[in-house]
């Protein structure tokens, strides 16, 4: 405090001295002189002045970016490596001890079997050679087996494809011929039919067979140009006699002779079951007949039929006439209508190079007969007639398929 008071007195003295100077000075000169004289003393006052405490800055000043965790260990990785190294050293010591034990045991065994070393060497080499030979034989046998398996698989595929060609599968007919969805089969004669009419019907059928035989050649010549425009085995349907008679025609070429083909047809006809009276080349039979389609619609008929075979030098002809009367349709009794069938199969030899082959021409004609004129427009009769006509294509295709299968089976057996 004394030093500050003395300094203040000194400054007052200097001010009085300056005011007493004779020389006139400007304001700038006075201020510069004053600052030059007072600068050392002001510095001394600054050093003696009390130091003010620092003011607190704003709280939002930046804090240190990274804060260390309380439990952070900088040497953690080093300690882990050290612990792993200690563990590995322990395992090495254990393995070295085990190796020494094994070497000791092996040395004892080798010392006890030195006398048999030569024999064991020879025995091992013999076994080795035997194993090598056995391995070679097995590898060679395995290669042969693989080759044989491949050959057998090829043969199996060939046999399977041949079986698919030779064996007839009726289930596939709908795929090949989409329009032929009806299937027919022979059944027992429906009960309740008046048998006294059978003889009269057979007499009428016999007359019809003779008339049909005389018409075969002319009908075949008339239809052949039309069938030539169609694919093989595709039936041709047409209406005749004012639209009442329905006709179906088809032809098929088979790589077999006329005699073989005719015999196959004869066997096919004689394979039916029913009341058959066969004399030489004539078959007289009566049976029940059922037609069914994919919609489970069925019809039952009573059938009488006469078939006659004509074996000639240049052709073989099968002619048959049939009478069939509907008995049940969709489970209901049908009356007032019956149908007449007139059909033939004509077999002729054809020339195709040096091989012997035959052409089989088939025809089926069905005519409905209504007993009462008032039933012409009856919906039930019309439905039965349409159902019968729709089965004609499948019938004529079935004939050709079955006979061709018989011929192929016979050729395969021979």
mmCIF file of C-alpha atoms in Angstrom:
data_model
loop_
_atom_site.group_PDB
_atom_site.id
_atom_site.type_symbol
_atom_site.label_atom_id
_atom_site.label_comp_id
_atom_site.label_asym_id
_atom_site.label_seq_id
_atom_site.Cartn_x
_atom_site.Cartn_y
_atom_site.Cartn_z
ATOM 1 C CA UNK A 1 0.000 0.000 0.000
ATOM 2 C CA UNK A 2 2.879 2.379 0.737
ATOM 3 C CA UNK A 3 4.400 1.749 -2.643
ATOM 4 C CA UNK A 4 1.089 2.583 -4.346
ATOM 5 C CA UNK A 5 0.778 5.850 -2.384
ATOM 6 C CA UNK A 6 4.328 6.890 -3.330
ATOM 7 C CA UNK A 7 3.646 6.139 -6.937
ATOM 8 C CA UNK A 8 0.497 8.254 -6.866
ATOM 9 C CA UNK A 9 2.440 11.161 -5.380
ATOM 10 C CA UNK A 10 5.059 10.852 -8.095
ATOM 11 C CA UNK A 11 2.424 11.039 -10.808
ATOM 12 C CA UNK A 12 0.888 14.153 -9.303
ATOM 13 C CA UNK A 13 4.310 15.760 -9.189
ATOM 14 C CA UNK A 14 4.897 15.055 -12.865
ATOM 15 C CA UNK A 15 1.561 16.610 -13.830
ATOM 16 C CA UNK A 16 2.447 19.817 -12.033
ATOM 17 C CA UNK A 17 5.831 19.848 -13.708
ATOM 18 C CA UNK A 18 4.386 19.511 -17.118
ATOM 19 C CA UNK A 19 1.910 22.315 -16.546
ATOM 20 C CA UNK A 20 4.786 24.591 -15.594
ATOM 21 C CA UNK A 21 6.821 24.115 -18.724
ATOM 22 C CA UNK A 22 7.159 27.187 -20.950
ATOM 23 C CA UNK A 23 7.117 25.333 -24.189
ATOM 24 C CA UNK A 24 3.722 25.147 -25.725
ATOM 25 C CA UNK A 25 2.776 21.622 -26.676
ATOM 26 C CA UNK A 26 -0.089 20.268 -28.695
ATOM 27 C CA UNK A 27 -2.585 17.818 -27.283
ATOM 28 C CA UNK A 28 -1.075 14.970 -29.284
ATOM 29 C CA UNK A 29 2.428 15.737 -28.023
ATOM 30 C CA UNK A 30 1.227 15.874 -24.448
ATOM 31 C CA UNK A 31 -0.601 12.573 -24.722
ATOM 32 C CA UNK A 32 2.376 10.842 -26.363
ATOM 33 C CA UNK A 33 4.751 12.247 -23.738
ATOM 34 C CA UNK A 34 2.425 11.196 -20.977
ATOM 35 C CA UNK A 35 2.105 7.688 -22.353
ATOM 36 C CA UNK A 36 5.875 7.335 -22.717
ATOM 37 C CA UNK A 37 6.490 8.513 -19.147
ATOM 38 C CA UNK A 38 3.670 6.542 -17.590
ATOM 39 C CA UNK A 39 4.174 3.206 -19.481
ATOM 40 C CA UNK A 40 6.727 1.767 -17.013
ATOM 41 C CA UNK A 41 4.666 2.707 -14.037
ATOM 42 C CA UNK A 42 1.437 1.292 -15.566
ATOM 43 C CA UNK A 43 3.145 -2.022 -16.166
ATOM 44 C CA UNK A 44 4.251 -2.046 -12.534
ATOM 45 C CA UNK A 45 0.687 -1.257 -11.421
ATOM 46 C CA UNK A 46 -0.655 -4.100 -13.549
ATOM 47 C CA UNK A 47 1.713 -6.484 -11.827
ATOM 48 C CA UNK A 48 0.680 -5.208 -8.387
ATOM 49 C CA UNK A 49 -3.055 -5.229 -9.138
ATOM 50 C CA UNK A 50 -5.072 -8.123 -7.641
ATOM 51 C CA UNK A 51 -5.821 -10.975 -9.996
ATOM 52 C CA UNK A 52 -9.550 -11.376 -10.698
ATOM 53 C CA UNK A 53 -10.979 -14.867 -10.566
ATOM 54 C CA UNK A 54 -11.698 -16.402 -14.010
ATOM 55 C CA UNK A 55 -15.285 -16.150 -15.201
ATOM 56 C CA UNK A 56 -17.218 -19.328 -15.849
ATOM 57 C CA UNK A 57 -17.743 -20.012 -19.547
ATOM 58 C CA UNK A 58 -20.972 -21.343 -21.058
ATOM 59 C CA UNK A 59 -21.862 -24.870 -20.058
ATOM 60 C CA UNK A 60 -22.270 -25.979 -23.641
ATOM 61 C CA UNK A 61 -18.517 -25.897 -24.342
ATOM 62 C CA UNK A 62 -17.174 -28.979 -26.036
ATOM 63 C CA UNK A 63 -16.391 -31.841 -23.740
ATOM 64 C CA UNK A 64 -13.734 -34.449 -24.459
ATOM 65 C CA UNK A 65 -14.870 -36.690 -27.278
ATOM 66 C CA UNK A 66 -14.011 -40.078 -25.908
ATOM 67 C CA UNK A 67 -14.651 -41.140 -22.384
ATOM 68 C CA UNK A 68 -12.819 -44.129 -21.114
ATOM 69 C CA UNK A 69 -14.756 -46.816 -19.389
ATOM 70 C CA UNK A 70 -14.109 -47.357 -15.748
ATOM 71 C CA UNK A 71 -13.189 -51.060 -16.179
ATOM 72 C CA UNK A 72 -11.220 -50.669 -19.429
ATOM 73 C CA UNK A 73 -8.112 -52.860 -19.544
ATOM 74 C CA UNK A 74 -5.501 -51.833 -22.086
ATOM 75 C CA UNK A 75 -3.564 -55.111 -21.698
ATOM 76 C CA UNK A 76 -6.535 -57.439 -22.165
ATOM 77 C CA UNK A 77 -5.414 -58.783 -25.598
ATOM 78 C CA UNK A 78 -1.872 -59.297 -24.357
ATOM 79 C CA UNK A 79 -3.086 -61.177 -21.316
ATOM 80 C CA UNK A 80 -5.316 -63.419 -23.458
ATOM 81 C CA UNK A 81 -2.413 -64.292 -25.768
ATOM 82 C CA UNK A 82 -0.247 -65.031 -22.789
ATOM 83 C CA UNK A 83 -2.887 -67.354 -21.298
ATOM 84 C CA UNK A 84 -3.264 -69.187 -24.638
ATOM 85 C CA UNK A 85 0.502 -69.576 -24.914
ATOM 86 C CA UNK A 86 0.658 -71.070 -21.426
ATOM 87 C CA UNK A 87 -2.119 -73.525 -22.346
ATOM 88 C CA UNK A 88 -0.342 -74.606 -25.552
ATOM 89 C CA UNK A 89 2.910 -75.133 -23.683
ATOM 90 C CA UNK A 90 1.086 -77.437 -21.282
ATOM 91 C CA UNK A 91 -0.389 -79.438 -24.159
ATOM 92 C CA UNK A 92 3.046 -79.732 -25.790
ATOM 93 C CA UNK A 93 4.489 -81.132 -22.594
ATOM 94 C CA UNK A 94 1.687 -83.712 -22.378
ATOM 95 C CA UNK A 95 2.175 -84.760 -26.012
ATOM 96 C CA UNK A 96 5.936 -85.064 -25.555
ATOM 97 C CA UNK A 97 5.367 -87.304 -22.552
ATOM 98 C CA UNK A 98 2.923 -89.481 -24.506
ATOM 99 C CA UNK A 99 5.347 -89.723 -27.441
ATOM 100 C CA UNK A 100 8.145 -90.870 -25.188
ATOM 101 C CA UNK A 101 5.917 -93.553 -23.692
ATOM 102 C CA UNK A 102 4.916 -94.814 -27.144
ATOM 103 C CA UNK A 103 8.526 -94.879 -28.329
ATOM 104 C CA UNK A 104 9.493 -96.890 -25.277
ATOM 105 C CA UNK A 105 6.719 -99.442 -25.870
ATOM 106 C CA UNK A 106 7.531 -99.701 -29.576
ATOM 107 C CA UNK A 107 11.217 -100.213 -28.862
ATOM 108 C CA UNK A 108 10.403 -103.120 -26.570
ATOM 109 C CA UNK A 109 8.209 -104.776 -29.184
ATOM 110 C CA UNK A 110 10.741 -104.322 -31.981
ATOM 111 C CA UNK A 111 13.544 -105.801 -29.878
ATOM 112 C CA UNK A 112 11.455 -108.900 -29.232
ATOM 113 C CA UNK A 113 10.595 -109.526 -32.895
ATOM 114 C CA UNK A 114 13.879 -108.995 -34.711
ATOM 115 C CA UNK A 115 14.172 -112.678 -35.430
ATOM 116 C CA UNK A 116 10.905 -112.746 -37.366
ATOM 117 C CA UNK A 117 11.504 -109.557 -39.346
ATOM 118 C CA UNK A 118 12.403 -111.288 -42.572
ATOM 119 C CA UNK A 119 9.359 -113.568 -42.476
ATOM 120 C CA UNK A 120 7.010 -110.661 -41.703
ATOM 121 C CA UNK A 121 8.428 -108.657 -44.603
ATOM 122 C CA UNK A 122 7.828 -111.507 -46.988
ATOM 123 C CA UNK A 123 4.333 -112.060 -45.614
ATOM 124 C CA UNK A 124 3.425 -108.388 -45.945
ATOM 125 C CA UNK A 125 4.614 -108.231 -49.532
ATOM 126 C CA UNK A 126 2.580 -111.327 -50.415
ATOM 127 C CA UNK A 127 -0.529 -109.873 -48.843
ATOM 128 C CA UNK A 128 0.102 -106.609 -50.623
ATOM 129 C CA UNK A 129 0.371 -108.322 -53.986
ATOM 130 C CA UNK A 130 -2.735 -110.380 -53.294
ATOM 131 C CA UNK A 131 -4.675 -107.274 -52.330
ATOM 132 C CA UNK A 132 -3.501 -105.468 -55.450
ATOM 133 C CA UNK A 133 -4.594 -108.349 -57.648
ATOM 134 C CA UNK A 134 -7.930 -108.555 -55.865
ATOM 135 C CA UNK A 135 -8.461 -104.830 -56.268
ATOM 136 C CA UNK A 136 -7.694 -104.998 -59.971
ATOM 137 C CA UNK A 137 -10.084 -107.892 -60.440
ATOM 138 C CA UNK A 138 -12.853 -106.094 -58.569
ATOM 139 C CA UNK A 139 -12.348 -102.891 -60.514
ATOM 140 C CA UNK A 140 -12.417 -104.801 -63.783
ATOM 141 C CA UNK A 141 -15.561 -106.667 -62.726
ATOM 142 C CA UNK A 142 -17.214 -103.428 -61.629
ATOM 143 C CA UNK A 143 -16.468 -101.812 -64.983
ATOM 144 C CA UNK A 144 -17.932 -104.831 -66.759
ATOM 145 C CA UNK A 145 -21.009 -104.705 -64.532
ATOM 146 C CA UNK A 146 -21.515 -101.030 -65.293
ATOM 147 C CA UNK A 147 -21.254 -101.732 -69.012
ATOM 148 C CA UNK A 148 -23.685 -104.635 -68.739
ATOM 149 C CA UNK A 149 -26.141 -102.555 -66.713
ATOM 150 C CA UNK A 150 -26.129 -99.888 -69.405
ATOM 151 C CA UNK A 151 -26.718 -102.511 -72.096
ATOM 152 C CA UNK A 152 -29.541 -104.077 -70.067
ATOM 153 C CA UNK A 153 -31.204 -100.696 -69.549
ATOM 154 C CA UNK A 154 -31.116 -100.051 -73.286
ATOM 155 C CA UNK A 155 -32.553 -103.502 -73.965
ATOM 156 C CA UNK A 156 -35.287 -102.949 -71.375
ATOM 157 C CA UNK A 157 -36.247 -99.657 -72.967
ATOM 158 C CA UNK A 158 -36.368 -101.321 -76.380
ATOM 159 C CA UNK A 159 -38.509 -104.180 -75.055
ATOM 160 C CA UNK A 160 -40.817 -101.768 -73.274
ATOM 161 C CA UNK A 161 -41.291 -99.683 -76.401
ATOM 162 C CA UNK A 162 -42.025 -102.829 -78.416
ATOM 163 C CA UNK A 163 -44.546 -103.949 -75.810
ATOM 164 C CA UNK A 164 -46.251 -100.589 -75.991
ATOM 165 C CA UNK A 165 -46.536 -101.042 -79.744
ATOM 166 C CA UNK A 166 -47.666 -104.663 -79.665
ATOM 167 C CA UNK A 167 -49.950 -104.733 -76.657
ATOM 168 C CA UNK A 168 -53.324 -103.114 -77.278
ATOM 169 C CA UNK A 169 -54.398 -100.660 -74.633
ATOM 170 C CA UNK A 170 -58.060 -99.711 -74.926
ATOM 171 C CA UNK A 171 -57.569 -97.025 -72.282
ATOM 172 C CA UNK A 172 -55.477 -95.028 -74.755
ATOM 173 C CA UNK A 173 -58.011 -95.115 -77.584
ATOM 174 C CA UNK A 174 -59.745 -92.002 -76.293
ATOM 175 C CA UNK A 175 -56.438 -90.140 -76.567
ATOM 176 C CA UNK A 176 -55.770 -91.307 -80.123
ATOM 177 C CA UNK A 177 -59.382 -91.024 -81.253
ATOM 178 C CA UNK A 178 -61.078 -88.349 -79.102
ATOM 179 C CA UNK A 179 -64.501 -88.984 -80.639
ATOM 180 C CA UNK A 180 -64.589 -92.695 -79.777
ATOM 181 C CA UNK A 181 -65.586 -92.657 -76.133
ATOM 182 C CA UNK A 182 -68.078 -95.527 -76.167
ATOM 183 C CA UNK A 183 -67.102 -99.066 -75.178
ATOM 184 C CA UNK A 184 -69.060 -102.203 -75.981
ATOM 185 C CA UNK A 185 -69.035 -105.682 -74.464
ATOM 186 C CA UNK A 186 -71.107 -108.833 -74.655
ATOM 187 C CA UNK A 187 -73.218 -109.837 -71.671
ATOM 188 C CA UNK A 188 -75.872 -112.392 -70.838
ATOM 189 C CA UNK A 189 -79.159 -112.235 -72.706
ATOM 190 C CA UNK A 190 -81.579 -109.967 -70.821
ATOM 191 C CA UNK A 191 -84.386 -111.861 -69.153
ATOM 192 C CA UNK A 192 -87.960 -111.401 -70.336
ATOM 193 C CA UNK A 193 -87.364 -111.643 -74.065
ATOM 194 C CA UNK A 194 -89.748 -113.789 -76.109
ATOM 195 C CA UNK A 195 -87.589 -116.535 -77.598
ATOM 196 C CA UNK A 196 -90.251 -117.715 -80.024
ATOM 197 C CA UNK A 197 -89.351 -114.828 -82.306
ATOM 198 C CA UNK A 198 -85.704 -115.881 -82.516
ATOM 199 C CA UNK A 199 -86.097 -118.387 -85.355
ATOM 200 C CA UNK A 200 -88.017 -115.949 -87.530
ATOM 201 C CA UNK A 201 -85.370 -113.308 -86.997
ATOM 202 C CA UNK A 202 -82.534 -115.700 -87.902
ATOM 203 C CA UNK A 203 -84.271 -116.617 -91.168
ATOM 204 C CA UNK A 204 -84.527 -112.981 -92.087
ATOM 205 C CA UNK A 205 -80.885 -112.388 -91.192
ATOM 206 C CA UNK A 206 -79.746 -115.287 -93.401
ATOM 207 C CA UNK A 207 -81.419 -113.702 -96.412
ATOM 208 C CA UNK A 208 -79.795 -110.384 -95.590
ATOM 209 C CA UNK A 209 -76.321 -111.945 -95.403
ATOM 210 C CA UNK A 210 -76.584 -113.270 -98.964
ATOM 211 C CA UNK A 211 -77.776 -109.897 -100.249
ATOM 212 C CA UNK A 212 -74.950 -108.069 -98.457
ATOM 213 C CA UNK A 213 -72.328 -110.403 -99.923
ATOM 214 C CA UNK A 214 -73.389 -109.478 -103.443
ATOM 215 C CA UNK A 215 -73.119 -105.773 -102.649
ATOM 216 C CA UNK A 216 -69.652 -105.825 -101.096
ATOM 217 C CA UNK A 217 -67.538 -105.301 -104.203
ATOM 218 C CA UNK A 218 -69.620 -102.478 -105.636
ATOM 219 C CA UNK A 219 -69.859 -100.671 -102.312
ATOM 220 C CA UNK A 220 -66.112 -100.975 -101.772
ATOM 221 C CA UNK A 221 -65.344 -99.478 -105.192
ATOM 222 C CA UNK A 222 -67.687 -96.568 -104.487
ATOM 223 C CA UNK A 223 -66.154 -95.742 -101.114
ATOM 224 C CA UNK A 224 -62.430 -96.316 -101.874
ATOM 225 C CA UNK A 225 -61.856 -92.854 -103.448
ATOM 226 C CA UNK A 226 -63.334 -91.203 -100.352
ATOM 227 C CA UNK A 227 -61.206 -93.255 -97.950
ATOM 228 C CA UNK A 228 -58.060 -92.430 -99.933
ATOM 229 C CA UNK A 229 -58.475 -88.793 -98.869
ATOM 230 C CA UNK A 230 -58.486 -89.719 -95.161
ATOM 231 C CA UNK A 231 -55.647 -90.895 -92.894
ATOM 232 C CA UNK A 232 -55.300 -94.629 -92.383
ATOM 233 C CA UNK A 233 -57.627 -96.144 -89.758
ATOM 234 C CA UNK A 234 -59.781 -93.005 -89.571
ATOM 235 C CA UNK A 235 -63.463 -93.927 -90.045
ATOM 236 C CA UNK A 236 -65.778 -92.204 -92.490
ATOM 237 C CA UNK A 237 -69.390 -91.621 -91.385
ATOM 238 C CA UNK A 238 -72.205 -90.788 -93.756
ATOM 239 C CA UNK A 239 -76.012 -90.951 -93.926
ATOM 240 C CA UNK A 240 -77.937 -92.818 -96.619
ATOM 241 C CA UNK A 241 -81.567 -93.639 -97.529
ATOM 242 C CA UNK A 242 -83.071 -90.276 -96.651
ATOM 243 C CA UNK A 243 -80.850 -89.916 -93.638
ATOM 244 C CA UNK A 244 -82.164 -92.973 -91.807
ATOM 245 C CA UNK A 245 -79.311 -95.422 -92.412
ATOM 246 C CA UNK A 246 -75.914 -94.526 -90.973
ATOM 247 C CA UNK A 247 -72.765 -95.933 -92.602
ATOM 248 C CA UNK A 248 -69.198 -96.130 -91.289
ATOM 249 C CA UNK A 249 -66.202 -97.077 -93.479
ATOM 250 C CA UNK A 250 -62.534 -97.600 -92.661
ATOM 251 C CA UNK A 251 -59.453 -99.286 -94.104
ATOM 252 C CA UNK A 252 -56.160 -100.470 -92.659
ATOM 253 C CA UNK A 253 -52.983 -101.889 -94.239
ATOM 254 C CA UNK A 254 -51.226 -104.673 -92.302
ATOM 255 C CA UNK A 255 -47.828 -106.276 -93.095
ATOM 256 C CA UNK A 256 -49.269 -109.796 -93.246
ATOM 257 C CA UNK A 257 -50.624 -112.009 -95.964
ATOM 258 C CA UNK A 258 -54.283 -112.342 -96.879
ATOM 259 C CA UNK A 259 -54.560 -115.844 -95.416
ATOM 260 C CA UNK A 260 -52.959 -114.894 -92.094
ATOM 261 C CA UNK A 261 -55.142 -111.813 -91.784
ATOM 262 C CA UNK A 262 -58.309 -113.769 -92.607
ATOM 263 C CA UNK A 263 -57.487 -116.439 -90.018
ATOM 264 C CA UNK A 264 -56.906 -113.747 -87.397
ATOM 265 C CA UNK A 265 -60.335 -112.278 -88.131
ATOM 266 C CA UNK A 266 -61.916 -115.702 -87.814
ATOM 267 C CA UNK A 267 -60.276 -116.284 -84.417
ATOM 268 C CA UNK A 268 -61.406 -112.850 -83.291
ATOM 269 C CA UNK A 269 -65.043 -113.626 -84.087
ATOM 270 C CA UNK A 270 -64.943 -117.071 -82.473
ATOM 271 C CA UNK A 271 -63.530 -115.660 -79.231
ATOM 272 C CA UNK A 272 -66.959 -114.243 -78.269
ATOM 273 C CA UNK A 273 -69.095 -115.938 -75.664
ATOM 274 C CA UNK A 274 -72.757 -116.489 -76.255
ATOM 275 C CA UNK A 275 -75.204 -118.962 -77.712
ATOM 276 C CA UNK A 276 -73.192 -119.871 -80.808
ATOM 277 C CA UNK A 277 -74.050 -122.335 -83.544
ATOM 278 C CA UNK A 278 -71.022 -122.569 -85.859
ATOM 279 C CA UNK A 279 -71.130 -124.725 -88.986
ATOM 280 C CA UNK A 280 -68.111 -124.550 -91.314
ATOM 281 C CA UNK A 281 -67.859 -120.871 -92.279
ATOM 282 C CA UNK A 282 -71.137 -119.699 -90.725
ATOM 283 C CA UNK A 283 -71.629 -118.395 -87.172
ATOM 284 C CA UNK A 284 -75.154 -118.030 -85.789
ATOM 285 C CA UNK A 285 -75.273 -116.446 -82.354
ATOM 286 C CA UNK A 286 -77.413 -114.512 -79.904
ATOM 287 C CA UNK A 287 -76.114 -112.518 -76.953
ATOM 288 C CA UNK A 288 -76.624 -109.494 -74.775
ATOM 289 C CA UNK A 289 -74.822 -106.317 -75.737
ATOM 290 C CA UNK A 290 -73.987 -103.334 -73.527
ATOM 291 C CA UNK A 291 -72.776 -99.900 -74.596
ATOM 292 C CA UNK A 292 -71.317 -97.448 -72.061
ATOM 293 C CA UNK A 293 -69.526 -94.140 -72.354
ATOM 294 C CA UNK A 294 -67.337 -91.918 -70.185
ATOM 295 C CA UNK A 295 -70.407 -90.227 -68.668
ATOM 296 C CA UNK A 296 -71.554 -93.602 -67.230
ATOM 297 C CA UNK A 297 -74.492 -93.693 -69.648
ATOM 298 C CA UNK A 298 -75.288 -97.280 -70.609
ATOM 299 C CA UNK A 299 -77.722 -99.168 -72.808
ATOM 300 C CA UNK A 300 -78.508 -102.902 -72.921
ATOM 301 C CA UNK A 301 -79.576 -104.739 -76.083
ATOM 302 C CA UNK A 302 -80.682 -108.176 -77.145
ATOM 303 C CA UNK A 303 -78.734 -109.218 -80.263
ATOM 304 C CA UNK A 304 -79.107 -111.941 -82.883
ATOM 305 C CA UNK A 305 -76.438 -112.214 -85.535
ATOM 306 C CA UNK A 306 -75.334 -114.369 -88.472
ATOM 307 C CA UNK A 307 -71.811 -114.186 -89.897
ATOM 308 C CA UNK A 308 -70.536 -115.924 -93.023
ATOM 309 C CA UNK A 309 -66.931 -116.239 -94.241
ATOM 310 C CA UNK A 310 -66.035 -116.451 -97.941
ATOM 311 C CA UNK A 311 -62.442 -117.514 -98.678
ATOM 312 C CA UNK A 312 -61.576 -116.898 -102.334
ATOM 313 C CA UNK A 313 -58.397 -116.819 -104.403
ATOM 314 C CA UNK A 314 -58.052 -113.060 -104.616
ATOM 315 C CA UNK A 315 -59.925 -111.968 -101.499
ATOM 316 C CA UNK A 316 -61.462 -112.992 -98.150
ATOM 317 C CA UNK A 317 -64.881 -111.619 -97.208
ATOM 318 C CA UNK A 318 -66.663 -111.592 -93.846
ATOM 319 C CA UNK A 319 -70.327 -110.594 -94.055
ATOM 320 C CA UNK A 320 -72.741 -110.430 -91.135
ATOM 321 C CA UNK A 321 -76.235 -109.177 -90.441
ATOM 322 C CA UNK A 322 -77.537 -108.424 -86.974
ATOM 323 C CA UNK A 323 -80.742 -107.617 -85.187
ATOM 324 C CA UNK A 324 -80.550 -105.810 -81.885
ATOM 325 C CA UNK A 325 -83.354 -104.500 -79.792
ATOM 326 C CA UNK A 326 -82.825 -102.027 -76.950
ATOM 327 C CA UNK A 327 -83.822 -103.460 -73.601
ATOM 328 C CA UNK A 328 -82.686 -100.834 -71.073
ATOM 329 C CA UNK A 329 -81.450 -97.279 -71.507
ATOM 330 C CA UNK A 330 -80.287 -95.353 -68.436
ATOM 331 C CA UNK A 331 -81.953 -98.024 -66.323
ATOM 332 C CA UNK A 332 -85.379 -97.695 -68.001
ATOM 333 C CA UNK A 333 -87.159 -100.183 -70.255
ATOM 334 C CA UNK A 334 -87.269 -99.213 -73.947
ATOM 335 C CA UNK A 335 -89.958 -100.356 -76.370
ATOM 336 C CA UNK A 336 -91.095 -99.611 -79.923
ATOM 337 C CA UNK A 337 -87.734 -99.517 -81.745
ATOM 338 C CA UNK A 338 -85.112 -101.980 -83.007
ATOM 339 C CA UNK A 339 -82.023 -101.764 -85.242
ATOM 340 C CA UNK A 340 -80.670 -103.756 -88.182
ATOM 341 C CA UNK A 341 -76.942 -104.044 -88.787
ATOM 342 C CA UNK A 342 -75.359 -104.915 -92.145
ATOM 343 C CA UNK A 343 -71.569 -105.076 -92.097
ATOM 344 C CA UNK A 344 -68.623 -106.593 -93.931
ATOM 345 C CA UNK A 345 -64.836 -106.901 -93.829
ATOM 346 C CA UNK A 346 -62.995 -107.239 -97.144
ATOM 347 C CA UNK A 347 -59.372 -108.453 -97.157
ATOM 348 C CA UNK A 348 -57.295 -108.147 -100.326
ATOM 349 C CA UNK A 349 -53.556 -108.602 -100.953
ATOM 350 C CA UNK A 350 -51.567 -105.532 -101.931
ATOM 351 C CA UNK A 351 -48.065 -105.211 -103.365
ATOM 352 C CA UNK A 352 -45.483 -103.227 -101.371
ATOM 353 C CA UNK A 353 -42.068 -104.174 -102.685
ATOM 354 C CA UNK A 354 -41.094 -107.747 -101.869
ATOM 355 C CA UNK A 355 -43.017 -107.897 -98.594
ATOM 356 C CA UNK A 356 -46.448 -109.464 -98.410
ATOM 357 C CA UNK A 357 -49.189 -107.232 -97.025
ATOM 358 C CA UNK A 358 -52.953 -106.871 -97.064
ATOM 359 C CA UNK A 359 -55.565 -104.140 -97.047
ATOM 360 C CA UNK A 360 -58.497 -104.582 -94.670
ATOM 361 C CA UNK A 361 -61.616 -102.604 -95.642
ATOM 362 C CA UNK A 362 -64.378 -102.460 -93.019
ATOM 363 C CA UNK A 363 -67.976 -101.299 -93.241
ATOM 364 C CA UNK A 364 -70.789 -101.060 -90.695
ATOM 365 C CA UNK A 365 -74.340 -99.942 -91.553
ATOM 366 C CA UNK A 366 -77.111 -99.477 -88.978
ATOM 367 C CA UNK A 367 -80.754 -98.729 -89.778
ATOM 368 C CA UNK A 368 -83.283 -97.864 -87.050
ATOM 369 C CA UNK A 369 -86.849 -99.230 -87.344
ATOM 370 C CA UNK A 370 -89.605 -97.566 -85.341
ATOM 371 C CA UNK A 371 -92.700 -99.719 -84.827
ATOM 372 C CA UNK A 372 -95.156 -96.858 -84.360
ATOM 373 C CA UNK A 373 -95.130 -93.630 -86.435
ATOM 374 C CA UNK A 374 -96.092 -91.643 -83.351
ATOM 375 C CA UNK A 375 -92.682 -92.449 -81.832
ATOM 376 C CA UNK A 376 -90.673 -90.779 -84.599
ATOM 377 C CA UNK A 377 -90.291 -87.646 -82.503
ATOM 378 C CA UNK A 378 -90.005 -89.419 -79.174
ATOM 379 C CA UNK A 379 -87.004 -87.937 -77.289
ATOM 380 C CA UNK A 380 -86.105 -91.252 -75.654
ATOM 381 C CA UNK A 381 -85.973 -93.089 -78.986
ATOM 382 C CA UNK A 382 -83.935 -90.262 -80.488
ATOM 383 C CA UNK A 383 -81.494 -90.422 -77.557
ATOM 384 C CA UNK A 384 -81.073 -94.197 -77.930
ATOM 385 C CA UNK A 385 -80.489 -93.890 -81.684
ATOM 386 C CA UNK A 386 -77.907 -91.159 -81.192
ATOM 387 C CA UNK A 387 -76.209 -93.269 -78.532
ATOM 388 C CA UNK A 388 -76.006 -96.267 -80.881
ATOM 389 C CA UNK A 389 -74.702 -94.218 -83.803
ATOM 390 C CA UNK A 390 -72.005 -92.633 -81.619
ATOM 391 C CA UNK A 391 -70.592 -96.107 -80.900
ATOM 392 C CA UNK A 392 -70.052 -97.005 -84.567
ATOM 393 C CA UNK A 393 -66.657 -95.310 -84.869
ATOM 394 C CA UNK A 394 -65.313 -97.026 -81.770
ATOM 395 C CA UNK A 395 -66.657 -100.390 -82.998
ATOM 396 C CA UNK A 396 -64.941 -100.269 -86.357
ATOM 397 C CA UNK A 397 -61.673 -99.060 -84.803
ATOM 398 C CA UNK A 398 -61.842 -101.840 -82.218
ATOM 399 C CA UNK A 399 -62.114 -104.484 -84.945
ATOM 400 C CA UNK A 400 -58.954 -103.311 -86.665
ATOM 401 C CA UNK A 401 -57.019 -102.852 -83.417
ATOM 402 C CA UNK A 402 -57.873 -106.270 -82.022
ATOM 403 C CA UNK A 403 -57.100 -108.162 -85.240
ATOM 404 C CA UNK A 404 -53.829 -106.312 -85.700
ATOM 405 C CA UNK A 405 -52.863 -107.213 -82.121
ATOM 406 C CA UNK A 406 -53.611 -110.882 -82.812
ATOM 407 C CA UNK A 407 -51.373 -110.814 -85.888
ATOM 408 C CA UNK A 408 -48.513 -109.164 -84.006
ATOM 409 C CA UNK A 409 -48.809 -111.596 -81.098
ATOM 410 C CA UNK A 410 -48.683 -114.512 -83.505
ATOM 411 C CA UNK A 411 -45.611 -113.091 -85.268
ATOM 412 C CA UNK A 412 -43.872 -112.509 -81.934
ATOM 413 C CA UNK A 413 -44.533 -116.072 -80.764
ATOM 414 C CA UNK A 414 -43.203 -117.538 -83.998
#
